[in-house]
Amino acid sequence: MSAHRLRIAAACLCALAVLAFSCLPLRSAQAAGSGTGFAPLARACAPNVDPDTLAALVRTESGFNPYAIGVVGGHLARQPASLDEARATARDLAARGFSYSVGLAQVNERNFAKYGLDEATMFEPCRNLRAGGAILTECFARSSGTGRATQAALRAALSCYYSGNFTTGFSSGYVSRVVASAQRNAREGGAGPIPVVSDTPPPARQRRMDAAATTPPERARRLPSSAASADPPSCHARRVVMMCRGLGASQAKRLCVKCLDE
């Protein structure tokens, strides 16, 4: 395959983004490529492929899981949770003769040697994306050389990426899934960060603040009556002379009252 044909293919790959986002506002389409951390990685590691195109492919292939492993003719009981676990699983699959694909772009083990991947590098996001981008670019160069229109060639290239030919990706629904992933990326803004859940309880002060924010307000306190809250009369004025009828001496003194019935 000539370098000229590869350059043409690379220049045309961005058309997939136009296809995928044709029914969505331009602002949403741009967000999928520039609103997340994936786009800079894609541009740096697979510069021949539009980031929106690569994001749609990666969502379909691995769900943005760099440790993902797919087994041809089967599947893992669960996906690896760490790099060490991913490498151990890949070694076991290779020893048992399975055909398998790894990483963000799900590069198949048959392509490792061609694209410079090995046990140490197959799960590296940048190396994996570079290999996936090269495979897709070559597939597009092949499909565009068959006389297909650009959009049809793009779909055929996706089928080629999935199966090595221009038909199986259509019959299996893979091509439709990639387009649907592109539309989902546009709506959601691409791959977002996973939130962190703390394993330790919050400090006591924070717990009190949280409790105060969620506890219903207390009933309003009763206002003191005017009799209880009023200041006692000044004893510098003339005392009031009255029948106290049981009023205690201390109360009479406080109220500046002279009791006639003392």
Coordinates of C-alpha atoms in Angstrom, one line a residue:
M1 CA 0.0 0.0 0.0
S2 CA 1.5 3.4 -1.0
A3 CA 2.1 6.2 1.4
H4 CA 0.0 8.5 -0.8
R5 CA -3.0 6.3 -0.4
L6 CA -2.6 6.2 3.3
R7 CA -2.4 10.0 3.5
I8 CA -5.6 10.2 1.5
A9 CA -7.3 7.7 3.8
A10 CA -6.2 9.6 6.9
A11 CA -7.5 12.9 5.5
C12 CA -10.9 11.4 4.8
L13 CA -11.4 9.5 8.1
C14 CA -12.8 12.7 9.8
A15 CA -15.9 12.3 7.6
L16 CA -17.2 9.6 9.9
A17 CA -17.7 12.3 12.5
V18 CA -19.8 14.2 10.1
L19 CA -21.8 11.1 9.4
A20 CA -22.3 10.2 13.0
F21 CA -23.3 13.7 14.1
S22 CA -25.4 14.8 11.2
C23 CA -28.6 14.7 13.3
L24 CA -27.1 16.6 16.2
P25 CA -26.3 20.2 16.9
L26 CA -22.8 21.2 16.0
R27 CA -22.1 22.3 19.6
S28 CA -22.8 18.8 20.9
A29 CA -20.6 17.2 18.2
Q30 CA -17.7 19.4 19.1
A31 CA -18.1 18.6 22.8
A32 CA -17.5 14.9 22.2
G33 CA -14.1 15.6 20.8
S34 CA -12.9 18.5 22.9
G35 CA -14.8 18.3 26.2
T36 CA -13.0 15.3 27.7
G37 CA -9.5 14.0 28.3
F38 CA -9.8 11.4 25.6
A39 CA -9.5 13.9 22.7
P40 CA -6.0 15.1 23.5
L41 CA -4.8 11.5 23.9
A42 CA -6.4 10.5 20.6
R43 CA -4.8 13.5 18.8
A44 CA -1.4 12.7 20.2
C45 CA -1.4 9.0 19.7
A46 CA -3.5 8.5 16.5
P47 CA -3.2 11.8 14.7
N48 CA -4.5 10.3 11.4
V49 CA -7.9 9.6 12.8
D50 CA -10.5 12.2 13.9
P51 CA -10.9 12.1 17.7
D52 CA -14.6 11.8 17.5
T53 CA -14.3 8.8 15.2
L54 CA -11.8 7.1 17.5
A55 CA -13.9 7.9 20.5
A56 CA -16.9 6.2 18.9
L57 CA -14.9 3.1 18.0
V58 CA -13.3 2.9 21.5
R59 CA -16.7 3.2 23.2
T60 CA -18.0 0.3 21.1
E61 CA -14.9 -1.8 21.5
S62 CA -13.9 -1.4 25.2
G63 CA -16.2 1.1 26.8
F64 CA -13.0 3.2 27.4
N65 CA -11.6 0.5 29.7
P66 CA -7.8 0.3 29.0
Y67 CA -7.6 -3.2 30.5
A68 CA -10.5 -4.7 28.5
I69 CA -9.9 -8.1 26.9
G70 CA -12.2 -9.7 24.3
V71 CA -12.0 -13.4 23.6
V72 CA -12.9 -14.7 20.1
G73 CA -15.5 -17.3 20.5
G74 CA -16.0 -16.7 24.2
H75 CA -15.7 -14.1 26.9
L76 CA -14.1 -13.6 30.3
A77 CA -16.1 -14.2 33.4
R78 CA -15.3 -10.6 34.3
Q79 CA -13.0 -7.9 33.0
P80 CA -9.6 -7.3 34.6
A81 CA -9.5 -4.7 37.3
S82 CA -5.8 -3.9 37.1
L83 CA -2.8 -3.9 34.8
D84 CA -1.3 -6.9 36.5
E85 CA -4.5 -8.8 36.2
A86 CA -4.9 -7.9 32.6
R87 CA -1.4 -9.0 31.7
A88 CA -1.8 -12.3 33.6
T89 CA -5.1 -13.0 31.8
A90 CA -3.5 -12.2 28.4
R91 CA -0.6 -14.6 29.1
D92 CA -3.0 -17.3 30.1
L93 CA -5.1 -16.8 26.9
A94 CA -1.9 -16.9 24.8
A95 CA -0.7 -20.1 26.5
R96 CA -4.0 -21.8 25.9
G97 CA -4.1 -20.8 22.2
F98 CA -7.1 -18.4 22.3
S99 CA -7.4 -15.5 19.9
Y100 CA -8.0 -12.4 21.9
S101 CA -8.0 -8.6 21.6
V102 CA -6.9 -6.1 24.2
G103 CA -7.0 -2.5 25.4
L104 CA -9.0 0.6 24.4
A105 CA -9.1 -0.2 20.7
Q106 CA -9.2 -4.0 21.2
V107 CA -6.2 -4.7 19.0
N108 CA -6.2 -8.4 18.2
E109 CA -3.1 -10.5 19.2
R110 CA -2.5 -11.3 15.5
N111 CA -1.6 -7.7 14.9
F112 CA 0.8 -7.2 17.9
A113 CA 4.0 -7.9 16.0
K114 CA 3.0 -5.7 13.0
Y115 CA 2.2 -2.7 15.2
G116 CA 4.9 -3.1 17.8
L117 CA 2.8 -4.3 20.7
D118 CA 3.9 -6.9 23.2
E119 CA 3.1 -8.0 26.8
A120 CA 4.7 -4.9 28.2
T121 CA 3.0 -2.4 25.9
M122 CA -0.3 -3.9 24.7
F123 CA -2.4 -2.2 27.5
E124 CA -0.7 1.2 27.3
P125 CA -3.4 3.6 26.1
C126 CA -1.3 5.5 23.7
R127 CA 0.4 2.5 22.1
N128 CA -3.0 0.7 21.8
L129 CA -4.7 3.7 20.2
R130 CA -1.8 4.2 17.8
A131 CA -2.2 0.6 16.6
G132 CA -6.0 0.9 16.4
G133 CA -5.7 4.1 14.4
A134 CA -3.2 2.5 12.0
I135 CA -5.5 -0.5 11.4
L136 CA -8.5 1.8 10.8
T137 CA -6.5 4.0 8.4
E138 CA -5.4 1.0 6.4
C139 CA -8.9 -0.4 6.2
F140 CA -10.2 2.9 4.9
A141 CA -7.4 3.0 2.3
R142 CA -8.5 -0.4 1.1
S143 CA -12.3 0.4 1.1
S144 CA -11.9 3.7 -0.6
G145 CA -9.9 2.0 -3.4
T146 CA -12.9 -0.1 -4.4
G147 CA -14.8 2.8 -5.9
R148 CA -17.2 3.3 -2.9
A149 CA -18.4 6.7 -2.1
T150 CA -16.7 8.3 0.9
Q151 CA -19.5 7.6 3.4
A152 CA -19.9 4.0 2.2
A153 CA -16.1 3.5 2.4
L154 CA -16.1 4.7 6.0
R155 CA -18.7 2.2 6.9
A156 CA -16.8 -0.5 5.1
A157 CA -13.6 0.5 6.9
L158 CA -15.4 0.0 10.2
S159 CA -16.5 -3.5 9.1
C160 CA -12.9 -4.2 8.1
Y161 CA -11.7 -3.1 11.5
Y162 CA -14.1 -5.5 13.2
S163 CA -13.7 -8.5 11.0
G164 CA -11.1 -8.0 8.3
N165 CA -13.6 -7.8 5.5
F166 CA -16.2 -5.3 4.2
T167 CA -19.4 -7.2 5.0
T168 CA -19.4 -8.9 8.4
G169 CA -19.4 -5.7 10.3
F170 CA -22.7 -4.8 8.7
S171 CA -24.4 -8.2 9.1
S172 CA -23.4 -8.4 12.8
G173 CA -24.6 -4.8 13.6
Y174 CA -21.1 -3.6 14.5
V175 CA -21.1 -0.6 12.1
S176 CA -24.5 0.5 13.5
R177 CA -23.2 0.2 17.0
V178 CA -20.2 2.5 16.2
V179 CA -22.5 5.1 14.7
A180 CA -24.8 4.9 17.8
S181 CA -21.7 5.3 20.0
A182 CA -20.7 8.4 18.2
Q183 CA -24.2 9.9 18.7
R184 CA -24.1 9.0 22.4
N185 CA -20.7 10.6 22.8
A186 CA -22.1 13.8 21.2
R187 CA -25.1 13.8 23.6
E188 CA -23.0 13.1 26.7
G189 CA -19.9 14.9 25.8
G190 CA -17.6 11.9 25.3
A191 CA -16.0 9.9 28.0
G192 CA -16.3 11.5 31.3
P193 CA -14.4 11.0 34.6
I194 CA -15.6 8.4 37.1
P195 CA -16.6 10.0 40.4
V196 CA -14.7 9.2 43.5
V197 CA -16.5 7.7 46.5
S198 CA -14.7 8.2 49.8
D199 CA -14.0 5.1 51.9
T200 CA -13.6 7.1 55.2
P201 CA -16.4 8.8 57.1
P202 CA -16.5 12.6 56.9
P203 CA -15.1 14.6 59.9
A204 CA -17.3 15.2 62.8
R205 CA -17.8 18.8 61.9
Q206 CA -18.9 17.9 58.4
R207 CA -21.4 15.4 59.8
R208 CA -22.9 18.1 62.0
M209 CA -23.2 20.4 59.1
D210 CA -24.8 17.7 57.0
A211 CA -27.2 16.9 59.8
A212 CA -28.1 20.6 60.2
A213 CA -28.8 20.9 56.5
T214 CA -31.2 17.9 56.5
T215 CA -32.9 18.3 59.9
P216 CA -36.3 20.1 59.8
P217 CA -36.2 23.5 61.5
E218 CA -37.3 23.5 65.1
R219 CA -40.6 25.0 66.1
A220 CA -40.4 28.7 66.7
R221 CA -39.9 29.5 70.3
R222 CA -42.7 31.3 72.0
L223 CA -42.2 34.9 72.5
P224 CA -42.1 36.0 76.1
S225 CA -45.2 37.7 77.3
S226 CA -45.2 41.4 77.8
A227 CA -45.6 41.0 81.5
A228 CA -42.6 38.7 81.8
S229 CA -40.4 40.8 79.5
A230 CA -41.2 44.3 80.6
D231 CA -38.7 46.0 82.7
P232 CA -39.8 46.5 86.3
P233 CA -41.0 50.0 87.2
S234 CA -38.4 52.4 88.5
C235 CA -38.4 52.6 92.4
H236 CA -37.3 56.2 92.2
A237 CA -40.9 57.0 91.4
R238 CA -43.5 57.0 94.1
R239 CA -44.5 53.5 95.1
V240 CA -48.0 52.3 94.2
V241 CA -50.1 51.7 97.3
M242 CA -52.4 48.8 96.9
M243 CA -53.9 45.7 98.5
C244 CA -51.4 42.9 97.7
R245 CA -53.6 39.9 98.7
G246 CA -50.9 37.3 98.9
L247 CA -48.2 39.1 96.9
G248 CA -44.9 38.1 98.4
A249 CA -42.6 40.7 100.0
S250 CA -39.9 40.1 97.4
Q251 CA -42.4 40.5 94.6
A252 CA -43.8 43.6 96.1
K253 CA -40.3 45.1 96.4
R254 CA -39.4 44.2 92.8
L255 CA -42.6 45.8 91.6
C256 CA -42.2 48.9 93.9
V257 CA -45.5 48.3 95.5
K258 CA -46.5 49.3 99.1
C259 CA -49.0 46.7 100.4
L260 CA -51.8 48.1 102.6
D261 CA -52.6 44.6 104.0
E262 CA -49.1 43.7 105.3

